[in-house]
Amino acid sequence: MAGAPEMPLHMRRVQFDPVEELGRSRETEGVRRLVTSFAPPLYLVTRFEDVREALADTTRFSNAQLQPPTPSDGPGYSEEELAALRAGNLLALDPPDHSRLRRMLTPEFTMRRMRRLEPRVLEIVDAALDDLERAGRPADVVEYVALPVPSLVICELLGVPYSDRAEFQQRSSLMLDLSASIEERKTAELETREYLGHLVEAARREPGEDLLGMLVREHGAELTSAELTGIATILLVAGHETTANMLGLGTLALLRNPAQAAMVRDDPGQVDAAVEELLRWLTVVHAGAPRTTTTEVTIAGHTIPAGEQVVLALSSANRDPALIDDPDRFDITRGAPGHVAFGHGLHHCLGAPLARMELRIAFPALLRRFPDLAVALPAEEIEFRASHAVYGVRSLPVTW
C-alpha cells in the first residue's frame, strides 16, 4: 500500500516468513526496545522460552494495565468508554476477573462440545465448497471458503445473525488494521460493541440455545450486560478473523508444497499434525496481547522497569531453533509440538479446540474436492495483509 506506515518489527514478513531482522534479534539480543508510531515505546520479547514464561506469568505481566493509544487528531477514550471496552474482554483482564469469566465459558469449548458441533461444521464446509465450485474458475478461496466457514460457525455458536456478516467482518478487519487511524479503529470497536449490545439485550429478554442464551440462563445474574457484550465481541472477532486467515494462508502454504498437500488430502492420520505445523509455521497472530510489567523484571539478561509495555513475538518464538530443529522449514510430518500460536497459560486461546476442528475438516475437504487445485495468479501478485494484527492473504484466486 502506497504511503503505508512501516509496521513494527514483529509484524514484518516476507510472504510466510518473519523478516530476517527479527530472527537476528532473537539470536543476538532476545529482547529489544522498539519505538513505533502505533503505541508508546515497548520491549519486544522474541525467544520461545522467554515468551512462554511471560505468557504464563500474569503477576508480573499484566493484561489489565495497558492503556489504548490516544488519537492525535481527536479525543481519546473517556473513562466510560474504557470501562466498556474492558468489560468482558478476556484479553484485557487479569485474575481473578479473568478466571471468573473463563470458568463460565470453558464448558462451551471442550473437546466433547466440539465433537457435537462437528457434523454441523462438516455441512458448512461442504456448502462452502459447493459455492466455490459454482462460482467457476478462477474463484477466490478467501471469499467462498476461508471467510464464510468460520463466520457462519461463530455466528451459529454465538447467536449472531449470519446476514449481518459483511458489516461485522468489515468492522473486525478495520479494528485490527494498524494502517487505519486510531480514530477509525476506535469507531469500529465501539460500533461492534453497540451492535452486540443489542443482541445481548435480546438474549436477556428471550435466551436461545446459543452461547449468549446459555450465559444468560446459567450466569445472567453474575454477568453485567457490558460483560456479556465484551465476551461476545472478543469471541466474534477472534472466532472468525484468526481461523479465516489460517484457512486462506494455509491453503496457499499447502499449494506451494504439493507433496505435503497430497498427504493432507490422502492420509487422514496426517491431518492433525499438519494443522499443528501450519499453526506454528504461519503464526497468523503476530504477537500476544501486550502486557504491562507490574514490577522490574529481567528477561534474557535485559532489565525491564515496572510500568513498561511488553510485546511477545509469537511468530519469532515459533521459529526459534530452541523449540524445533530447522524451524524455518515447513514440514507437516513433525507435528510442531509445543508451539505458542494459541498463546500459553491462563490466556491460552479459549477457542483453540474450535479453530483446530475447523482447520482439520476444511483443509482435507478442500483438497479432496479439488485434487488439481492451483493458485490462479503469479506469486508476486498475491497481496498479503501486511498491516493487520492477524496476518493472511487478502484474496486467493484458484483454479482446478
PDB file of C-alpha atoms in Angstrom, residues 184-381:
ATOM      1  CA  GLU A 184     -11.145   4.754  12.744  1.00  0.00           C
ATOM      2  CA  ARG A 185     -10.220   1.686  14.780  1.00  0.00           C
ATOM      3  CA  LYS A 186     -11.847   3.130  17.889  1.00  0.00           C
ATOM      4  CA  THR A 187     -15.071   3.845  15.997  1.00  0.00           C
ATOM      5  CA  ALA A 188     -15.155   0.307  14.566  1.00  0.00           C
ATOM      6  CA  GLU A 189     -14.682  -1.187  18.024  1.00  0.00           C
ATOM      7  CA  LEU A 190     -17.383   0.943  19.626  1.00  0.00           C
ATOM      8  CA  GLU A 191     -19.800   0.203  16.760  1.00  0.00           C
ATOM      9  CA  THR A 192     -19.135  -3.527  17.129  1.00  0.00           C
ATOM     10  CA  ARG A 193     -19.890  -3.386  20.833  1.00  0.00           C
ATOM     11  CA  GLU A 194     -23.053  -1.355  20.232  1.00  0.00           C
ATOM     12  CA  TYR A 195     -24.261  -3.925  17.690  1.00  0.00           C
ATOM     13  CA  LEU A 196     -23.561  -6.848  20.008  1.00  0.00           C
ATOM     14  CA  GLY A 197     -25.047  -4.972  22.954  1.00  0.00           C
ATOM     15  CA  HIS A 198     -28.416  -5.032  21.177  1.00  0.00           C
ATOM     16  CA  LEU A 199     -28.088  -8.794  20.699  1.00  0.00           C
ATOM     17  CA  VAL A 200     -27.256  -9.214  24.383  1.00  0.00           C
ATOM     18  CA  GLU A 201     -30.396  -7.323  25.401  1.00  0.00           C
ATOM     19  CA  ALA A 202     -32.441  -9.507  23.036  1.00  0.00           C
ATOM     20  CA  ALA A 203     -30.893 -12.606  24.611  1.00  0.00           C
ATOM     21  CA  ARG A 204     -31.762 -11.336  28.079  1.00  0.00           C
ATOM     22  CA  ARG A 205     -35.403 -10.977  27.016  1.00  0.00           C
ATOM     23  CA  GLU A 206     -35.550 -14.328  25.241  1.00  0.00           C
ATOM     24  CA  PRO A 207     -32.459 -16.535  25.648  1.00  0.00           C
ATOM     25  CA  GLY A 208     -31.946 -19.015  22.822  1.00  0.00           C
ATOM     26  CA  GLU A 209     -29.916 -22.220  22.576  1.00  0.00           C
ATOM     27  CA  ASP A 210     -26.751 -20.406  21.521  1.00  0.00           C
ATOM     28  CA  LEU A 211     -23.805 -19.331  23.689  1.00  0.00           C
ATOM     29  CA  LEU A 212     -25.296 -15.958  24.613  1.00  0.00           C
ATOM     30  CA  GLY A 213     -28.535 -17.655  25.596  1.00  0.00           C
ATOM     31  CA  MET A 214     -26.643 -20.181  27.709  1.00  0.00           C
ATOM     32  CA  LEU A 215     -24.735 -17.429  29.504  1.00  0.00           C
ATOM     33  CA  VAL A 216     -27.950 -15.545  30.230  1.00  0.00           C
ATOM     34  CA  ARG A 217     -29.752 -18.633  31.536  1.00  0.00           C
ATOM     35  CA  GLU A 218     -26.910 -20.007  33.634  1.00  0.00           C
ATOM     36  CA  HIS A 219     -24.976 -16.872  34.638  1.00  0.00           C
ATOM     37  CA  GLY A 220     -27.277 -13.962  33.866  1.00  0.00           C
ATOM     38  CA  ALA A 221     -27.319 -12.766  37.465  1.00  0.00           C
ATOM     39  CA  GLU A 222     -23.499 -12.872  37.679  1.00  0.00           C
ATOM     40  CA  LEU A 223     -22.759 -11.069  34.412  1.00  0.00           C
ATOM     41  CA  THR A 224     -23.475  -7.457  33.567  1.00  0.00           C
ATOM     42  CA  SER A 225     -24.716  -6.611  30.078  1.00  0.00           C
ATOM     43  CA  ALA A 226     -21.386  -4.882  29.452  1.00  0.00           C
ATOM     44  CA  GLU A 227     -19.546  -8.102  30.327  1.00  0.00           C
ATOM     45  CA  LEU A 228     -21.792 -10.170  28.065  1.00  0.00           C
ATOM     46  CA  THR A 229     -21.168  -7.682  25.269  1.00  0.00           C
ATOM     47  CA  GLY A 230     -17.408  -7.863  25.824  1.00  0.00           C
ATOM     48  CA  ILE A 231     -17.453 -11.659  25.774  1.00  0.00           C
ATOM     49  CA  ALA A 232     -19.464 -11.644  22.551  1.00  0.00           C
ATOM     50  CA  THR A 233     -17.117  -9.087  20.973  1.00  0.00           C
ATOM     51  CA  ILE A 234     -13.888 -10.971  21.656  1.00  0.00           C
ATOM     52  CA  LEU A 235     -15.399 -14.304  20.583  1.00  0.00           C
ATOM     53  CA  LEU A 236     -16.903 -12.893  17.392  1.00  0.00           C
ATOM     54  CA  VAL A 237     -13.788 -11.026  16.272  1.00  0.00           C
ATOM     55  CA  ALA A 238     -11.277 -13.693  17.290  1.00  0.00           C
ATOM     56  CA  GLY A 239     -13.548 -16.539  16.241  1.00  0.00           C
ATOM     57  CA  HIS A 240     -13.659 -15.631  12.576  1.00  0.00           C
ATOM     58  CA  GLU A 241     -10.584 -13.427  11.930  1.00  0.00           C
ATOM     59  CA  THR A 242      -7.984 -15.929  13.104  1.00  0.00           C
ATOM     60  CA  THR A 243      -9.451 -19.064  11.538  1.00  0.00           C
ATOM     61  CA  ALA A 244     -10.331 -17.284   8.292  1.00  0.00           C
ATOM     62  CA  ASN A 245      -6.750 -16.129   7.841  1.00  0.00           C
ATOM     63  CA  MET A 246      -5.378 -19.550   8.762  1.00  0.00           C
ATOM     64  CA  LEU A 247      -7.595 -21.114   6.089  1.00  0.00           C
ATOM     65  CA  GLY A 248      -6.556 -18.652   3.389  1.00  0.00           C
ATOM     66  CA  LEU A 249      -2.850 -18.520   4.181  1.00  0.00           C
ATOM     67  CA  GLY A 250      -2.728 -22.233   4.996  1.00  0.00           C
ATOM     68  CA  THR A 251      -4.227 -23.126   1.624  1.00  0.00           C
ATOM     69  CA  LEU A 252      -1.522 -21.091  -0.088  1.00  0.00           C
ATOM     70  CA  ALA A 253       1.182 -22.790   2.016  1.00  0.00           C
ATOM     71  CA  LEU A 254      -0.102 -26.239   1.092  1.00  0.00           C
ATOM     72  CA  LEU A 255      -0.388 -25.409  -2.613  1.00  0.00           C
ATOM     73  CA  ARG A 256       3.217 -24.172  -2.529  1.00  0.00           C
ATOM     74  CA  ASN A 257       4.175 -27.596  -1.077  1.00  0.00           C
ATOM     75  CA  PRO A 258       2.270 -30.097  -3.244  1.00  0.00           C
ATOM     76  CA  ALA A 259       3.777 -33.261  -1.733  1.00  0.00           C
ATOM     77  CA  GLN A 260       2.599 -32.193   1.716  1.00  0.00           C
ATOM     78  CA  ALA A 261      -0.778 -31.113   0.352  1.00  0.00           C
ATOM     79  CA  ALA A 262      -1.167 -34.627  -1.073  1.00  0.00           C
ATOM     80  CA  MET A 263      -0.533 -36.103   2.393  1.00  0.00           C
ATOM     81  CA  VAL A 264      -3.226 -33.883   3.899  1.00  0.00           C
ATOM     82  CA  ARG A 265      -5.613 -34.896   1.105  1.00  0.00           C
ATOM     83  CA  ASP A 266      -4.951 -38.640   1.168  1.00  0.00           C
ATOM     84  CA  ASP A 267      -3.872 -39.567   4.707  1.00  0.00           C
ATOM     85  CA  PRO A 268      -6.378 -38.811   7.499  1.00  0.00           C
ATOM     86  CA  GLY A 269      -3.740 -39.811  10.034  1.00  0.00           C
ATOM     87  CA  GLN A 270      -1.555 -36.898   8.926  1.00  0.00           C
ATOM     88  CA  VAL A 271      -4.141 -34.133   9.244  1.00  0.00           C
ATOM     89  CA  ASP A 272      -3.780 -33.292  12.945  1.00  0.00           C
ATOM     90  CA  ALA A 273      -0.001 -32.981  12.651  1.00  0.00           C
ATOM     91  CA  ALA A 274      -0.400 -30.875   9.502  1.00  0.00           C
ATOM     92  CA  VAL A 275      -2.717 -28.455  11.303  1.00  0.00           C
ATOM     93  CA  GLU A 276      -0.223 -28.037  14.147  1.00  0.00           C
ATOM     94  CA  GLU A 277       2.655 -27.387  11.767  1.00  0.00           C
ATOM     95  CA  LEU A 278       0.585 -24.858   9.820  1.00  0.00           C
ATOM     96  CA  LEU A 279      -0.311 -23.107  13.078  1.00  0.00           C
ATOM     97  CA  ARG A 280       3.340 -22.966  14.118  1.00  0.00           C
ATOM     98  CA  TRP A 281       4.854 -22.059  10.770  1.00  0.00           C
ATOM     99  CA  LEU A 282       2.300 -19.418   9.832  1.00  0.00           C
ATOM    100  CA  THR A 283       1.503 -17.968  13.299  1.00  0.00           C
ATOM    101  CA  VAL A 284      -1.128 -15.625  11.892  1.00  0.00           C
ATOM    102  CA  VAL A 285      -1.387 -13.755  15.215  1.00  0.00           C
ATOM    103  CA  HIS A 286       1.962 -11.969  15.251  1.00  0.00           C
ATOM    104  CA  ALA A 287       2.006 -11.308  18.998  1.00  0.00           C
ATOM    105  CA  GLY A 288       0.022 -11.939  22.127  1.00  0.00           C
ATOM    106  CA  ALA A 289      -1.962  -9.094  23.677  1.00  0.00           C
ATOM    107  CA  PRO A 290       0.542  -6.537  25.007  1.00  0.00           C
ATOM    108  CA  ARG A 291       1.417  -6.823  28.692  1.00  0.00           C
ATOM    109  CA  THR A 292       2.452  -4.196  31.220  1.00  0.00           C
ATOM    110  CA  THR A 293       5.166  -5.007  33.737  1.00  0.00           C
ATOM    111  CA  THR A 294       3.969  -4.660  37.333  1.00  0.00           C
ATOM    112  CA  THR A 295       7.495  -4.767  38.724  1.00  0.00           C
ATOM    113  CA  GLU A 296      11.045  -4.671  37.438  1.00  0.00           C
ATOM    114  CA  VAL A 297      11.766  -7.885  35.536  1.00  0.00           C
ATOM    115  CA  THR A 298      14.811  -9.397  33.859  1.00  0.00           C
ATOM    116  CA  ILE A 299      14.425 -11.318  30.600  1.00  0.00           C
ATOM    117  CA  ALA A 300      17.315 -12.688  28.542  1.00  0.00           C
ATOM    118  CA  GLY A 301      19.670 -10.542  30.604  1.00  0.00           C
ATOM    119  CA  HIS A 302      17.709  -7.339  29.919  1.00  0.00           C
ATOM    120  CA  THR A 303      16.133  -5.406  32.767  1.00  0.00           C
ATOM    121  CA  ILE A 304      12.678  -4.025  32.044  1.00  0.00           C
ATOM    122  CA  PRO A 305      11.370  -1.420  34.513  1.00  0.00           C
ATOM    123  CA  ALA A 306       7.905  -1.574  36.057  1.00  0.00           C
ATOM    124  CA  GLY A 307       5.115   0.038  34.057  1.00  0.00           C
ATOM    125  CA  GLU A 308       6.571  -0.752  30.614  1.00  0.00           C
ATOM    126  CA  GLN A 309       4.711  -2.262  27.675  1.00  0.00           C
ATOM    127  CA  VAL A 310       5.938  -5.715  26.642  1.00  0.00           C
ATOM    128  CA  VAL A 311       5.038  -7.402  23.353  1.00  0.00           C
ATOM    129  CA  LEU A 312       5.599 -11.146  22.999  1.00  0.00           C
ATOM    130  CA  ALA A 313       6.542 -12.062  19.422  1.00  0.00           C
ATOM    131  CA  LEU A 314       4.725 -15.355  18.808  1.00  0.00           C
ATOM    132  CA  SER A 315       5.951 -15.648  15.228  1.00  0.00           C
ATOM    133  CA  SER A 316       9.562 -15.364  16.369  1.00  0.00           C
ATOM    134  CA  ALA A 317       9.061 -17.793  19.241  1.00  0.00           C
ATOM    135  CA  ASN A 318       7.564 -20.380  16.887  1.00  0.00           C
ATOM    136  CA  ARG A 319      10.581 -20.072  14.570  1.00  0.00           C
ATOM    137  CA  ASP A 320      13.089 -20.440  17.437  1.00  0.00           C
ATOM    138  CA  PRO A 321      15.599 -23.304  16.967  1.00  0.00           C
ATOM    139  CA  ALA A 322      15.201 -23.890  20.709  1.00  0.00           C
ATOM    140  CA  LEU A 323      11.662 -25.087  20.006  1.00  0.00           C
ATOM    141  CA  ILE A 324      12.253 -27.266  16.962  1.00  0.00           C
ATOM    142  CA  ASP A 325      15.066 -28.201  14.579  1.00  0.00           C
ATOM    143  CA  ASP A 326      15.237 -26.276  11.309  1.00  0.00           C
ATOM    144  CA  PRO A 327      12.243 -24.121  12.294  1.00  0.00           C
ATOM    145  CA  ASP A 328      12.019 -22.173   9.027  1.00  0.00           C
ATOM    146  CA  ARG A 329      11.286 -25.370   7.090  1.00  0.00           C
ATOM    147  CA  PHE A 330       7.626 -26.300   6.630  1.00  0.00           C
ATOM    148  CA  ASP A 331       7.244 -29.988   7.452  1.00  0.00           C
ATOM    149  CA  ILE A 332       3.855 -31.393   8.394  1.00  0.00           C
ATOM    150  CA  THR A 333       5.277 -34.769   9.419  1.00  0.00           C
ATOM    151  CA  ARG A 334       6.684 -33.440  12.703  1.00  0.00           C
ATOM    152  CA  GLY A 335       3.510 -32.040  14.210  1.00  0.00           C
ATOM    153  CA  ALA A 336       5.159 -28.969  15.779  1.00  0.00           C
ATOM    154  CA  PRO A 337       4.704 -29.904  19.437  1.00  0.00           C
ATOM    155  CA  GLY A 338       4.600 -27.105  21.985  1.00  0.00           C
ATOM    156  CA  HIS A 339       4.085 -24.087  19.724  1.00  0.00           C
ATOM    157  CA  VAL A 340       2.592 -20.857  21.086  1.00  0.00           C
ATOM    158  CA  ALA A 341       0.343 -19.943  18.147  1.00  0.00           C
ATOM    159  CA  PHE A 342      -2.588 -20.042  20.579  1.00  0.00           C
ATOM    160  CA  GLY A 343      -0.602 -18.449  23.386  1.00  0.00           C
ATOM    161  CA  HIS A 344       0.113 -20.200  26.672  1.00  0.00           C
ATOM    162  CA  GLY A 345      -1.002 -20.195  30.274  1.00  0.00           C
ATOM    163  CA  LEU A 346      -4.203 -18.608  31.585  1.00  0.00           C
ATOM    164  CA  HIS A 347      -4.730 -16.653  28.372  1.00  0.00           C
ATOM    165  CA  HIS A 348      -4.281 -19.661  26.080  1.00  0.00           C
ATOM    166  CA  CYS A 349      -6.869 -19.212  23.321  1.00  0.00           C
ATOM    167  CA  LEU A 350     -10.266 -20.320  24.580  1.00  0.00           C
ATOM    168  CA  GLY A 351     -11.404 -21.162  21.057  1.00  0.00           C
ATOM    169  CA  ALA A 352      -8.383 -23.289  20.131  1.00  0.00           C
ATOM    170  CA  PRO A 353     -10.397 -26.549  20.031  1.00  0.00           C
ATOM    171  CA  LEU A 354     -12.935 -24.926  17.694  1.00  0.00           C
ATOM    172  CA  ALA A 355     -10.262 -23.489  15.409  1.00  0.00           C
ATOM    173  CA  ARG A 356      -8.430 -26.814  15.240  1.00  0.00           C
ATOM    174  CA  MET A 357     -11.633 -28.633  14.349  1.00  0.00           C
ATOM    175  CA  GLU A 358     -12.478 -26.185  11.544  1.00  0.00           C
ATOM    176  CA  LEU A 359      -8.964 -26.439  10.090  1.00  0.00           C
ATOM    177  CA  ARG A 360      -8.881 -30.220  10.449  1.00  0.00           C
ATOM    178  CA  ILE A 361     -12.129 -30.502   8.487  1.00  0.00           C
ATOM    179  CA  ALA A 362     -11.655 -27.758   5.891  1.00  0.00           C
ATOM    180  CA  PHE A 363      -8.142 -28.400   4.541  1.00  0.00           C
ATOM    181  CA  PRO A 364      -8.560 -32.063   3.526  1.00  0.00           C
ATOM    182  CA  ALA A 365     -12.125 -31.438   2.306  1.00  0.00           C
ATOM    183  CA  LEU A 366     -10.920 -28.639   0.013  1.00  0.00           C
ATOM    184  CA  LEU A 367      -8.052 -30.727  -1.355  1.00  0.00           C
ATOM    185  CA  ARG A 368     -10.216 -33.803  -1.881  1.00  0.00           C
ATOM    186  CA  ARG A 369     -12.964 -31.875  -3.662  1.00  0.00           C
ATOM    187  CA  PHE A 370     -10.430 -30.164  -5.932  1.00  0.00           C
ATOM    188  CA  PRO A 371      -7.449 -32.543  -6.319  1.00  0.00           C
ATOM    189  CA  ASP A 372      -5.967 -30.329  -9.046  1.00  0.00           C
ATOM    190  CA  LEU A 373      -6.349 -27.121  -7.045  1.00  0.00           C
ATOM    191  CA  ALA A 374      -3.781 -24.469  -8.012  1.00  0.00           C
ATOM    192  CA  VAL A 375      -3.220 -20.780  -7.408  1.00  0.00           C
ATOM    193  CA  ALA A 376      -4.552 -18.817 -10.381  1.00  0.00           C
ATOM    194  CA  LEU A 377      -2.151 -15.883 -10.388  1.00  0.00           C
ATOM    195  CA  PRO A 378       1.621 -15.342 -10.197  1.00  0.00           C
ATOM    196  CA  ALA A 379       3.214 -15.460  -6.761  1.00  0.00           C
ATOM    197  CA  GLU A 380       4.262 -11.811  -6.917  1.00  0.00           C
ATOM    198  CA  GLU A 381       0.635 -10.707  -7.371  1.00  0.00           C
TER     199      GLU A 381
END
